[in-house]
Amino acid sequence: MFCTRAISNNDLQSTEAAETFVLTTPLYYVNAPPHMGSAYTTIAADAIARFQRLLGKKVIFVTGTDEHGEKIAAAAAAAGSTPREHCDVISQAYKTLWKDLEITYDKFIRTTDPKHEAIVKEFYSRVLGKGDIYRADYEGLYCVNCEEYKVDEKELLDNNCCPMHLKPCIQRKEDNYFFALSKYQKQLEEILTQNPKLVQPSFRLNEVQSWIKSGLKDFSISRAAVDWGIPVPNDNKQTIYVWFDALLGYISALSVEKEQPDLQTAVSFGWPASLHLIGKDILRFHAVYWPAMLMSAGLDLPMKVFGHGFLTKDGMKMGKSLGNTLEPNELVHNFGADAVRYFFLREVEFGNDGDYSEERFINIVNAHLANTIGNLLNRTLGLLKKNCQSTLVVDSAVAAEGNVFKDTVEKLVEKAQINYENLSISVACEAVLEIGNAGNAYMDENAPWSRFKQGGAASEAAAKDLVIILEAMRIIAIALSPVAPSLCWRIYEQLGYSKDHFNTSGTKWGGLKGGQVMAQPKPVFARIENKTELEDEATTKKPVKSKQKKPEVEVAAEA
Ligand code: MSP
C-alpha cells in the first residue's frame, strides 16, 4: 500500500536518512518555447516523483534547460536577441509551463549557470587526466538539430537528410578534441549484460546493445566554430560540445544552491541518479556516451535510463523542427492541468508512441474523470447528505468486514502500485479507474437509495454501503494523485480532510472513521463540452469553443 507512514515531526528528521530517489528529465533546448512533446517527459517525471514521495522516499526531481550550442545561438540571432537574453526568456517559459502543469521539481538547472560551467570544466579535466581526450581532425555529415555528426551515413535519407528532422546534414571538417568512447566498448557490453534493467523498456536495451556491438567510435567533444558554449579548459579557441556539457547538468543540479560547488560535493548530494527519463531520440547519448563518460571520470552510472516514445501528429514526431507541435499552454488553459496530465499518461502507453486527437481527449477525460470518478463521489455524497446528515455512521474498516468489494479495491491498489513502480503509468491509471468502475457497479447493485426508503436494517446497510464507497473514493484520491493532483485533492477535501492529512494518508483500507463529516457535495471535475457536438446542436448560433463547463451539480442524489 502506498504511503502507510504518517510523517510526524520526528519522522520529518528521519526522511533525511530515508532512501533518496533522484530522477531527471532531459534538460530542454531553449531554441524555441516548450511544446506538448517536451511537456510529456516532465509530466511523466512528475507523476513518478509524486508516487515516490507517497512511498515516503526523499525525492530529488531535477529538470532544467540546455542553453549552449549552435542551434541556440542561431535561434537567438533569428529572434534579434543576444543568446543570453534569448535563453532567459525561453528558460522562463519552461518554468511558467511547469507551474501551470503543477510540476513539483526540486532543482532547475540552466547550463549557462556559472556553477554548472565550473563542474563541466572539472569533469573535462578529470577525463583529460585519465588520458581519454585527444585532438584530431574530423570530417563528416553534421545535423545541427540533433547537434551530432552522423557516424552511420546509412541512417540518412535521400540528399543526406536527417531522418528525424528531415533537413539535409552539412559536410563539416573540424580540428576537435575527441573522447575515447571506443575504449569503453567492452565495459559497456559487460555492464549491460550484467544489469539489463539499466536500459528500459527492454526493446530499447536491444537497440543499445546492437549499437555497441556494431562498434563504438570516438566522438568529438569540442567545436571550433561555435562561440556560444563553455570554453575548453586550456584552449579558448574551442567550446565544449553541447552534449558533453548538458549531461553534466544532472550532477551540477544537485549542488546548484552551493556557493562554490565542486564535482565531488555535487556527487555527494545524490549521485547516482535513480532514473533518467528521456525520449527515445536521445537514447544513444544517455545509454552509451554518458555511461562511458562517467566511467572515465570514475563516477557511478545511473541506475536506470527509461526511453519513452513520441507524441506524434499524423504519425510524425511532434517537434519544434517540423513545426507540427501542440500548444501545451492552450490545452492547460482550455481543459486544466489534471485533464492534460491524465490524458497523456493514461492514453499513451509509457514507452510507446501515441497520437493526439482532441475528440479522443475530450471523450476519455469526460468518461473517466467526470463520469466514473466525479459522479460516483457526487452521487454518494448526495445520498449521505440526504439520509445521514453528511456523517459517516461507522468506521470504514467495520463497514467492510467480510465484504468482497474491499478485497477488489485492495487488489486494484496493489496493481496500481506495482505498475507505478514499473513505470507502466497507463496501467496504473487503469487500475485506479477500475476501482471507480467497481464502485459504480457496487452502488448500482446495492441501490442504497431504495434501501433507505425501506428503513430499519435495510437502511442501516445502505448507510454502511455509502461508507464503503467513500472509503474507496478516498483510496482513489491517493492512488490517482501522482497523475491528477488537484482533482484528487478536491476529492479529499470533499471527504472532510485537510491538506496535511492528504499528504500523509495511505491507501490502506480503513482511513475513514465513523462520525467524520463530509463536505457539501460539489462536482470535483466538470465535463468538457464537446465543440463538435455543440456546434452541431447550434449551427445557427454563435460557434462555441471547447472548454470546461463551470462546475454545477449534474447528478441527482438518487441516480
Ligand atoms: N537538450 C537535449 C537533452 C539534453 S539532456 C542532458 C534535448 N532537448 S529537446 O528539447 O530537444 O528534447 C527534450 C526531450 O523532449 C527529449 O526527451 C525528447 O525526446 C522529448 N520530446 C521532444 N519532442 C517529443 C515528442 N514529440 N514526444 C515526446 N517527447 C518528445 O534533446
Coordinates of C-alpha atoms and ligand atoms in Angstrom, one line a residue:
M1 CA 0.0 0.0 0.0
F2 CA 1.5 3.3 -0.8
C3 CA 2.3 5.7 2.0
T4 CA 1.3 4.0 5.1
R5 CA 3.8 6.1 7.1
A6 CA 2.5 9.2 8.8
I7 CA 5.0 12.0 8.9
S8 CA 5.3 13.4 12.4
N9 CA 7.9 15.9 13.4
N10 CA 10.2 13.1 14.3
D11 CA 9.6 11.4 11.1
L12 CA 10.5 14.6 9.2
Q13 CA 14.0 14.3 10.5
S14 CA 14.2 10.7 9.6
T15 CA 13.2 11.5 6.0
E16 CA 16.8 12.9 5.6
A17 CA 18.0 9.4 6.1
A18 CA 15.2 7.8 4.1
E19 CA 16.1 6.4 0.8
T20 CA 16.6 9.1 -1.8
F21 CA 15.1 8.8 -5.2
V22 CA 16.8 11.1 -7.7
L23 CA 15.1 11.4 -11.1
T24 CA 15.7 13.6 -14.0
T25 CA 14.0 14.9 -17.1
P26 CA 16.2 15.9 -20.1
L27 CA 17.4 19.4 -20.0
Y28 CA 15.3 21.1 -22.7
Y29 CA 16.8 23.0 -25.6
V30 CA 15.8 26.7 -25.5
N31 CA 15.8 27.2 -29.2
A32 CA 12.0 27.5 -29.0
P33 CA 9.3 27.6 -26.3
P34 CA 8.2 24.3 -24.9
H35 CA 5.6 22.2 -26.8
M36 CA 3.5 19.3 -25.7
G37 CA 6.3 16.8 -26.6
S38 CA 8.6 18.5 -24.2
A39 CA 5.9 18.7 -21.5
Y40 CA 5.2 15.0 -21.9
T41 CA 8.5 13.8 -20.3
T42 CA 8.1 16.3 -17.5
I43 CA 4.5 15.3 -16.7
A44 CA 5.6 11.6 -16.5
A45 CA 8.5 12.5 -14.3
D46 CA 6.3 14.5 -12.0
A47 CA 3.9 11.6 -11.7
I48 CA 6.8 9.3 -10.8
A49 CA 8.2 11.8 -8.3
R50 CA 4.9 12.2 -6.6
F51 CA 4.4 8.4 -6.4
Q52 CA 7.9 8.0 -4.8
R53 CA 7.0 10.7 -2.3
L54 CA 3.9 8.8 -1.4
L55 CA 6.1 5.8 -0.7
G56 CA 7.8 8.0 1.9
K57 CA 11.0 8.5 -0.1
K58 CA 13.0 11.7 -0.2
V59 CA 12.9 12.7 -3.8
I60 CA 15.2 15.0 -5.8
F61 CA 13.4 15.8 -9.0
V62 CA 15.8 17.5 -11.5
T63 CA 14.8 19.4 -14.6
G64 CA 16.2 22.4 -16.5
T65 CA 17.3 23.9 -19.7
D66 CA 20.1 23.1 -22.2
E67 CA 21.3 26.5 -23.3
H68 CA 24.5 26.3 -25.3
G69 CA 25.4 25.4 -28.9
E70 CA 24.9 26.4 -32.4
K71 CA 21.2 25.8 -32.6
I72 CA 20.5 28.1 -29.6
A73 CA 22.8 30.9 -30.9
A74 CA 21.1 30.7 -34.3
A75 CA 17.6 30.9 -32.7
A76 CA 18.7 33.9 -30.7
A77 CA 20.1 35.7 -33.8
A78 CA 16.8 34.9 -35.7
A79 CA 14.9 36.5 -32.8
G80 CA 17.1 39.6 -32.8
S81 CA 18.3 38.9 -29.2
T82 CA 21.6 38.0 -27.7
P83 CA 21.9 34.3 -26.8
R84 CA 21.8 35.2 -23.1
E85 CA 18.6 37.3 -23.4
H86 CA 17.0 34.6 -25.5
C87 CA 17.9 31.8 -23.0
D88 CA 16.5 33.9 -20.2
V89 CA 13.1 34.3 -22.0
I90 CA 12.7 30.6 -23.1
S91 CA 14.0 29.2 -19.8
Q92 CA 11.4 31.2 -18.0
A93 CA 8.7 30.0 -20.4
Y94 CA 9.6 26.4 -19.3
K95 CA 9.4 27.4 -15.7
T96 CA 6.0 29.0 -16.2
L97 CA 4.6 26.0 -18.0
W98 CA 5.9 23.7 -15.3
K99 CA 4.0 25.8 -12.8
D100 CA 0.8 25.6 -14.8
L101 CA 1.1 21.9 -15.1
E102 CA 1.7 21.5 -11.4
I103 CA 5.2 20.1 -11.8
T104 CA 6.9 19.7 -8.4
Y105 CA 10.5 19.8 -9.4
D106 CA 13.2 20.2 -6.7
K107 CA 16.1 21.5 -8.9
F108 CA 16.0 23.5 -12.1
I109 CA 19.4 23.7 -13.7
R110 CA 20.4 26.1 -16.5
T111 CA 23.6 25.1 -18.3
T112 CA 24.6 28.7 -18.6
D113 CA 24.8 28.9 -14.8
P114 CA 28.4 29.6 -13.9
K115 CA 28.2 26.9 -11.2
H116 CA 27.3 24.3 -13.8
E117 CA 30.1 25.6 -16.0
A118 CA 32.6 25.1 -13.2
I119 CA 31.5 21.5 -12.8
V120 CA 31.7 20.8 -16.6
K121 CA 35.3 22.1 -16.7
E122 CA 36.3 20.0 -13.7
F123 CA 34.7 16.9 -15.3
Y124 CA 36.5 17.6 -18.6
S125 CA 39.8 17.9 -16.7
R126 CA 39.2 14.6 -15.0
V127 CA 38.6 12.8 -18.2
L128 CA 41.6 14.5 -19.8
G129 CA 43.7 13.4 -16.8
K130 CA 42.5 9.8 -17.4
G131 CA 44.0 10.1 -20.9
D132 CA 40.6 9.8 -22.6
I133 CA 40.7 13.1 -24.6
Y134 CA 42.9 13.6 -27.7
R135 CA 43.0 16.1 -30.6
A136 CA 42.3 15.1 -34.2
D137 CA 40.7 16.2 -37.5
Y138 CA 37.2 15.1 -38.2
E139 CA 35.2 15.2 -41.3
G140 CA 31.6 14.1 -41.6
L141 CA 28.0 14.9 -42.0
Y142 CA 26.5 17.1 -39.2
C143 CA 22.9 17.6 -38.2
V144 CA 22.6 20.9 -36.4
N145 CA 19.2 20.0 -35.0
C146 CA 20.5 16.7 -33.4
E147 CA 23.8 18.5 -32.7
E148 CA 25.7 15.4 -33.8
Y149 CA 27.8 14.0 -36.6
K150 CA 26.0 11.2 -38.3
V151 CA 28.6 8.4 -38.0
D152 CA 26.4 5.9 -39.7
E153 CA 25.6 7.5 -43.0
K154 CA 23.3 4.6 -43.9
E155 CA 20.8 6.0 -41.5
L156 CA 20.3 9.1 -43.6
L157 CA 17.6 9.7 -46.1
D158 CA 18.0 11.0 -49.7
N159 CA 20.0 14.1 -50.1
N160 CA 21.7 13.3 -46.7
C161 CA 18.6 14.3 -44.8
C162 CA 18.4 13.6 -41.1
P163 CA 15.5 11.0 -40.6
M164 CA 14.4 12.8 -37.5
H165 CA 14.4 16.4 -38.7
L166 CA 14.0 15.9 -42.4
K167 CA 16.7 18.5 -43.1
P168 CA 20.0 17.9 -45.0
C169 CA 23.1 17.3 -42.9
I170 CA 26.1 19.5 -43.6
Q171 CA 29.5 18.3 -44.6
R172 CA 31.9 19.6 -42.0
K173 CA 35.6 19.3 -41.3
E174 CA 37.0 20.3 -37.9
D175 CA 40.0 20.1 -35.8
N176 CA 38.4 18.9 -32.5
Y177 CA 39.0 17.2 -29.2
F178 CA 37.8 13.7 -29.1
F179 CA 36.5 11.4 -26.3
A180 CA 37.9 7.9 -26.5
L181 CA 34.5 6.2 -26.4
S182 CA 35.8 3.1 -28.2
K183 CA 38.0 2.3 -25.1
Y184 CA 34.7 1.6 -23.2
Q185 CA 33.1 -0.8 -25.6
K186 CA 33.8 -3.9 -23.7
Q187 CA 33.0 -2.5 -20.3
L188 CA 29.7 -1.2 -21.6
E189 CA 28.8 -4.5 -23.1
E190 CA 29.6 -6.3 -19.8
I191 CA 27.6 -3.8 -17.7
L192 CA 24.5 -4.1 -19.9
T193 CA 24.7 -7.9 -19.8
Q194 CA 25.1 -8.0 -16.0
N195 CA 22.5 -5.3 -15.4
P196 CA 19.9 -5.5 -18.2
K197 CA 17.5 -3.3 -16.2
L198 CA 19.7 -0.3 -16.7
V199 CA 18.0 0.5 -20.0
Q200 CA 14.3 0.2 -20.3
P201 CA 11.9 -0.7 -21.8
S202 CA 13.7 -4.0 -22.8
F203 CA 13.3 -3.4 -26.5
R204 CA 15.4 -0.2 -26.1
L205 CA 18.1 -2.2 -24.4
N206 CA 18.3 -4.4 -27.5
E207 CA 18.7 -1.3 -29.6
V208 CA 21.5 0.0 -27.4
Q209 CA 23.3 -3.4 -27.3
S210 CA 23.2 -3.6 -31.1
W211 CA 24.7 -0.1 -31.4
I212 CA 27.5 -1.1 -29.1
K213 CA 28.0 -4.4 -30.9
S214 CA 28.3 -2.7 -34.2
G215 CA 31.4 -0.9 -32.9
L216 CA 31.8 2.3 -30.9
K217 CA 33.6 5.2 -32.5
D218 CA 35.3 8.0 -30.5
F219 CA 33.2 11.3 -30.7
S220 CA 34.3 14.9 -30.9
I221 CA 33.6 16.8 -27.7
S222 CA 34.5 20.3 -28.8
R223 CA 33.6 22.8 -31.5
A224 CA 35.9 25.2 -33.1
A225 CA 33.2 27.1 -34.9
V226 CA 30.8 27.7 -32.0
D227 CA 31.3 30.6 -29.6
W228 CA 28.2 30.1 -27.5
G229 CA 29.5 27.4 -25.2
I230 CA 31.8 26.7 -22.3
P231 CA 35.5 27.2 -23.4
V232 CA 37.6 24.1 -23.4
P233 CA 40.0 24.3 -20.4
N234 CA 43.4 25.5 -21.7
D235 CA 42.1 26.2 -25.2
N236 CA 39.8 29.2 -25.5
K237 CA 39.5 28.7 -29.3
Q238 CA 37.2 25.8 -28.8
T239 CA 34.0 25.3 -26.8
I240 CA 32.8 22.1 -25.3
Y241 CA 30.2 20.1 -27.3
V242 CA 26.7 20.7 -26.0
W243 CA 26.1 17.1 -25.0
F244 CA 29.4 16.8 -23.1
D245 CA 28.2 20.0 -21.3
A246 CA 24.5 19.3 -20.8
L247 CA 24.7 15.8 -19.5
L248 CA 26.7 17.1 -16.6
G249 CA 23.6 19.2 -15.6
Y250 CA 22.2 16.1 -14.0
I251 CA 25.1 16.3 -11.5
S252 CA 25.6 20.0 -11.2
A253 CA 21.9 20.4 -10.4
L254 CA 22.4 18.5 -7.2
S255 CA 24.5 21.3 -5.7
V256 CA 23.2 24.3 -7.5
E257 CA 22.5 26.2 -4.3
K258 CA 26.1 25.8 -3.1
E259 CA 28.3 28.9 -3.3
Q260 CA 31.2 27.2 -5.0
P261 CA 30.2 23.7 -5.9
D262 CA 32.7 21.1 -7.0
L263 CA 32.2 17.7 -8.6
Q264 CA 32.7 15.6 -5.5
T265 CA 30.3 17.7 -3.4
A266 CA 27.7 17.6 -6.1
V267 CA 28.0 13.9 -6.4
S268 CA 27.7 13.5 -2.6
F269 CA 24.2 15.2 -2.8
G270 CA 22.5 12.3 -4.5
W271 CA 24.5 10.8 -7.4
P272 CA 23.9 8.3 -9.0
A273 CA 20.5 9.2 -10.3
S274 CA 17.9 6.5 -9.7
L275 CA 16.2 7.3 -13.0
H276 CA 16.9 9.3 -16.2
L277 CA 13.6 9.7 -18.1
I278 CA 14.2 10.6 -21.7
G279 CA 12.7 10.3 -25.2
K280 CA 13.9 7.6 -27.5
D281 CA 15.7 10.1 -29.8
I282 CA 18.3 10.8 -27.1
L283 CA 18.9 7.2 -26.0
R284 CA 22.4 6.9 -27.5
F285 CA 23.6 9.9 -25.6
H286 CA 22.2 8.6 -22.3
A287 CA 22.8 4.9 -22.6
V288 CA 26.2 4.9 -24.4
Y289 CA 28.0 8.2 -24.3
W290 CA 27.0 9.2 -20.8
P291 CA 27.9 5.9 -19.0
A292 CA 31.2 5.9 -20.8
M293 CA 31.9 9.5 -19.8
L294 CA 31.1 8.6 -16.2
M295 CA 33.3 5.5 -16.2
S296 CA 36.1 7.6 -17.5
A297 CA 35.6 10.2 -14.7
G298 CA 35.4 7.4 -12.1
L299 CA 31.8 8.1 -11.2
D300 CA 28.9 5.7 -10.7
L301 CA 26.4 5.0 -13.5
P302 CA 22.8 6.0 -13.3
M303 CA 20.6 3.1 -12.0
K304 CA 18.0 3.3 -14.8
V305 CA 17.6 5.0 -18.2
F306 CA 14.0 4.8 -19.5
G307 CA 13.4 5.9 -23.1
H308 CA 9.8 6.7 -23.8
G309 CA 8.1 7.1 -27.2
F310 CA 7.0 10.2 -29.1
L311 CA 3.8 12.1 -29.1
T312 CA 3.0 12.2 -32.8
K313 CA 0.8 14.1 -35.1
D314 CA -0.2 12.2 -38.2
G315 CA 2.4 9.6 -37.4
M316 CA 5.3 12.2 -37.3
K317 CA 7.2 13.1 -34.2
M318 CA 5.7 16.3 -32.8
G319 CA 8.5 18.8 -32.6
K320 CA 9.9 22.3 -32.9
S321 CA 12.0 21.4 -36.0
L322 CA 9.0 20.1 -38.0
G323 CA 6.7 22.8 -36.6
N324 CA 3.8 20.3 -36.0
T325 CA 3.5 20.9 -32.3
L326 CA 0.6 21.0 -29.9
E327 CA 0.5 24.1 -27.7
P328 CA 0.5 22.9 -24.0
N329 CA -0.5 26.4 -22.6
E330 CA -3.6 26.3 -24.7
L331 CA -4.5 22.8 -23.6
V332 CA -4.0 23.7 -20.0
H333 CA -5.9 26.9 -20.3
N334 CA -8.9 25.1 -22.1
F335 CA -9.0 21.9 -20.1
G336 CA -7.0 22.3 -16.9
A337 CA -3.7 20.6 -15.8
D338 CA -5.4 17.4 -14.4
A339 CA -7.1 16.6 -17.7
V340 CA -3.9 17.2 -19.7
R341 CA -1.8 15.2 -17.3
Y342 CA -4.3 12.4 -17.1
F343 CA -4.9 12.1 -20.8
F344 CA -1.3 11.8 -21.9
L345 CA -0.3 9.4 -19.1
R346 CA -3.4 7.2 -19.4
E347 CA -3.7 7.2 -23.2
V348 CA -0.1 6.8 -24.3
E349 CA 1.4 3.6 -23.1
F350 CA 4.7 4.8 -21.5
G351 CA 7.5 3.6 -23.7
N352 CA 5.5 3.7 -27.0
D353 CA 4.4 6.4 -29.4
G354 CA 0.9 7.9 -29.1
D355 CA -1.1 10.2 -31.4
Y356 CA -3.2 13.1 -30.1
S357 CA -6.8 13.9 -31.1
E358 CA -9.0 16.5 -29.5
E359 CA -12.1 14.3 -29.8
R360 CA -10.4 11.4 -28.0
F361 CA -9.0 13.7 -25.4
I362 CA -12.5 15.0 -24.5
N363 CA -14.1 11.6 -24.6
I364 CA -11.5 10.0 -22.3
V365 CA -11.4 12.8 -19.8
N366 CA -15.1 13.1 -19.6
A367 CA -15.7 9.3 -19.3
H368 CA -13.0 8.7 -16.7
L369 CA -12.7 11.8 -14.6
A370 CA -16.1 13.4 -14.8
N371 CA -18.3 10.2 -15.1
T372 CA -16.6 7.3 -13.4
I373 CA -14.9 9.2 -10.6
G374 CA -16.6 12.6 -10.3
N375 CA -20.2 11.2 -10.5
L376 CA -19.5 8.4 -8.1
L377 CA -18.3 10.8 -5.4
N378 CA -21.1 13.2 -6.1
R379 CA -24.0 10.8 -6.0
T380 CA -22.6 9.1 -2.9
L381 CA -22.2 12.4 -1.0
G382 CA -25.7 13.4 -2.2
L383 CA -27.2 10.3 -0.7
L384 CA -25.2 10.7 2.5
K385 CA -26.4 14.3 2.9
K386 CA -30.0 13.3 2.3
N387 CA -30.0 10.3 4.6
C388 CA -27.2 10.6 7.1
Q389 CA -26.6 14.4 7.6
S390 CA -23.4 14.0 5.7
T391 CA -21.9 12.0 8.5
L392 CA -20.3 8.5 8.4
V393 CA -22.3 6.1 10.5
V394 CA -19.4 3.7 11.2
D395 CA -15.6 3.2 10.6
S396 CA -14.9 2.1 7.1
A397 CA -12.9 -0.9 8.4
V398 CA -16.0 -2.1 10.3
A399 CA -18.4 -1.3 7.4
A400 CA -16.4 -3.5 5.1
E401 CA -16.0 -6.6 7.3
G402 CA -16.4 -9.7 5.1
N403 CA -17.1 -7.5 2.0
V404 CA -15.6 -8.7 -1.3
F405 CA -15.7 -5.2 -2.7
K406 CA -13.0 -4.2 -0.2
D407 CA -10.8 -7.2 -1.5
T408 CA -11.3 -6.0 -5.0
V409 CA -10.2 -2.5 -4.1
E410 CA -7.1 -3.8 -2.3
K411 CA -6.1 -5.9 -5.3
L412 CA -6.5 -3.0 -7.6
V413 CA -4.5 -0.7 -5.4
E414 CA -1.7 -3.2 -5.4
K415 CA -1.9 -3.4 -9.1
A416 CA -1.6 0.3 -9.4
Q417 CA 1.4 0.4 -7.1
I418 CA 3.3 -2.3 -8.9
N419 CA 2.6 -0.6 -12.2
Y420 CA 3.7 2.9 -11.0
E421 CA 6.9 1.2 -9.7
N422 CA 7.5 -0.4 -13.1
L423 CA 6.8 2.9 -14.9
S424 CA 3.7 1.4 -16.5
I425 CA 1.8 4.6 -15.7
S426 CA -1.1 4.0 -18.0
V427 CA -1.8 0.6 -16.5
A428 CA -1.6 2.2 -13.0
C429 CA -4.2 4.7 -14.1
E430 CA -6.3 1.9 -15.5
A431 CA -6.2 0.0 -12.2
V432 CA -7.4 3.1 -10.3
L433 CA -10.2 3.6 -12.8
E434 CA -11.2 0.0 -12.3
I435 CA -11.8 0.9 -8.6
G436 CA -14.2 3.6 -9.8
N437 CA -15.9 1.2 -12.1
A438 CA -16.2 -1.4 -9.3
G439 CA -17.6 1.3 -7.0
N440 CA -20.3 2.3 -9.6
A441 CA -21.2 -1.3 -10.1
Y442 CA -21.5 -1.8 -6.3
M443 CA -23.7 1.2 -6.0
D444 CA -26.0 0.1 -8.8
E445 CA -26.3 -3.5 -7.4
N446 CA -27.0 -2.4 -3.9
A447 CA -29.2 0.6 -4.8
P448 CA -28.8 2.3 -1.4
W449 CA -31.4 5.0 -2.3
S450 CA -34.2 2.4 -2.4
R451 CA -32.9 0.6 0.8
F452 CA -33.0 3.9 2.7
K453 CA -36.7 4.1 1.8
Q454 CA -37.3 0.6 3.3
G455 CA -36.0 1.8 6.7
G456 CA -34.7 -0.4 9.6
A457 CA -31.9 -2.9 8.8
A458 CA -32.1 -2.2 5.1
S459 CA -31.4 1.5 5.8
E460 CA -28.5 0.7 8.1
A461 CA -27.0 -1.5 5.4
A462 CA -27.4 1.3 2.9
A463 CA -25.6 3.8 5.3
K464 CA -22.7 1.3 5.6
D465 CA -22.6 0.9 1.8
L466 CA -22.0 4.7 1.5
V467 CA -19.1 4.5 3.9
I468 CA -17.6 1.7 1.8
I469 CA -17.9 3.7 -1.4
L470 CA -16.5 6.8 0.2
E471 CA -13.5 4.8 1.6
A472 CA -12.9 3.5 -2.0
M473 CA -13.1 7.1 -3.1
R474 CA -10.5 8.1 -0.5
I475 CA -8.2 5.4 -1.8
I476 CA -8.8 6.5 -5.4
A477 CA -7.8 10.1 -4.4
I478 CA -4.5 8.9 -3.0
A479 CA -3.7 6.4 -5.8
L480 CA -4.5 8.8 -8.6
S481 CA -2.8 11.8 -7.0
P482 CA 0.5 11.3 -8.8
V483 CA -1.3 11.8 -12.1
A484 CA -4.2 14.3 -11.4
P485 CA -3.1 16.0 -8.1
S486 CA -5.6 18.9 -7.9
L487 CA -8.6 16.7 -8.8
C488 CA -7.5 14.3 -6.1
W489 CA -7.1 17.0 -3.6
R490 CA -10.6 18.2 -4.3
I491 CA -11.9 14.7 -3.7
Y492 CA -10.1 14.6 -0.4
E493 CA -11.4 17.9 0.6
Q494 CA -15.0 16.7 -0.1
L495 CA -14.3 13.8 2.3
G496 CA -13.8 16.3 5.0
Y497 CA -10.0 16.3 5.2
S498 CA -7.3 18.9 5.4
K499 CA -4.3 19.2 3.0
D500 CA -1.9 17.9 5.8
H501 CA -3.9 14.7 6.0
F502 CA -3.9 14.3 2.3
N503 CA -0.1 14.5 2.1
T504 CA 0.4 11.8 4.8
S505 CA -2.5 9.5 4.3
G506 CA -2.2 6.0 2.8
T507 CA -4.1 3.6 0.6
K508 CA -4.6 1.0 3.3
W509 CA -8.3 0.3 3.8
G510 CA -9.8 1.9 6.9
G511 CA -8.9 5.6 6.7
L512 CA -12.4 6.9 7.1
K513 CA -13.8 6.8 10.6
G514 CA -17.4 6.8 11.9
G515 CA -18.5 10.3 12.8
Q516 CA -16.4 12.0 10.1
V517 CA -18.5 14.8 8.5
M518 CA -18.3 15.1 4.7
A519 CA -18.3 18.5 2.9
Q520 CA -21.2 19.7 0.8
P521 CA -21.4 17.6 -2.4
K522 CA -20.0 19.7 -5.3
P523 CA -18.7 18.3 -8.6
V524 CA -14.9 17.8 -8.5
F525 CA -14.4 17.6 -12.2
A526 CA -16.6 19.5 -14.7
R527 CA -17.4 17.8 -18.0
I528 CA -15.7 19.3 -21.0
E529 CA -18.2 20.4 -23.6
N530 CA -17.5 18.9 -27.0
K531 CA -17.0 21.5 -29.6
T532 CA -18.4 19.4 -32.4
E533 CA -21.5 18.3 -30.6
L534 CA -22.2 21.9 -29.5
E535 CA -21.6 23.2 -33.0
D536 CA -23.9 20.6 -34.5
E537 CA -26.6 21.4 -32.0
A538 CA -26.5 25.1 -32.7
T539 CA -25.3 25.6 -36.2
T540 CA -27.2 28.8 -36.4
K541 CA -26.0 30.1 -33.1
K542 CA -22.5 31.5 -32.3
P543 CA -19.7 29.0 -32.6
V544 CA -18.6 27.6 -29.2
K545 CA -15.0 26.9 -28.2
S546 CA -14.2 23.7 -26.4
K547 CA -13.9 24.5 -22.7
Q548 CA -14.6 23.1 -19.3
K549 CA -18.1 23.9 -18.0
K550 CA -18.4 25.8 -14.8
P551 CA -18.9 23.1 -12.1
E552 CA -22.5 22.6 -11.5
V553 CA -24.4 19.8 -9.8
E554 CA -25.1 17.3 -12.6
V555 CA -26.3 14.2 -11.0
A556 CA -29.3 13.8 -8.8
A557 CA -28.7 12.2 -5.4
E558 CA -30.8 9.2 -6.3
A559 CA -29.3 8.4 -9.7
Ligands
MSP1 N1 18.8 19.2 -24.9 C1 18.6 17.8 -25.2 C2 18.6 17.0 -24.0 C3 19.8 17.1 -23.1 S1 19.7 16.1 -21.6 C4 21.2 16.4 -20.9 C5 17.3 17.6 -26.0 N2 16.4 18.6 -25.8 S2 15.0 18.6 -26.6 O1 14.3 19.8 -26.1 O2 15.2 18.5 -28.0 O3 14.2 17.4 -26.1 C6 14.0 17.1 -24.8 C7 13.1 15.9 -24.6 O4 11.8 16.2 -25.1 C8 13.6 14.6 -25.2 O5 13.5 13.6 -24.3 C9 12.7 14.4 -26.4 O6 12.5 13.1 -26.7 C10 11.4 15.0 -25.8 N3 10.5 15.3 -26.9 C11 10.6 16.2 -27.8 N4 9.5 16.0 -28.7 C12 8.8 14.9 -28.3 C13 7.6 14.4 -28.7 N5 7.0 14.8 -29.8 N6 7.1 13.4 -28.0 C14 7.7 13.0 -26.8 N7 8.8 13.5 -26.4 C15 9.5 14.3 -27.2 O7 17.2 16.6 -26.6

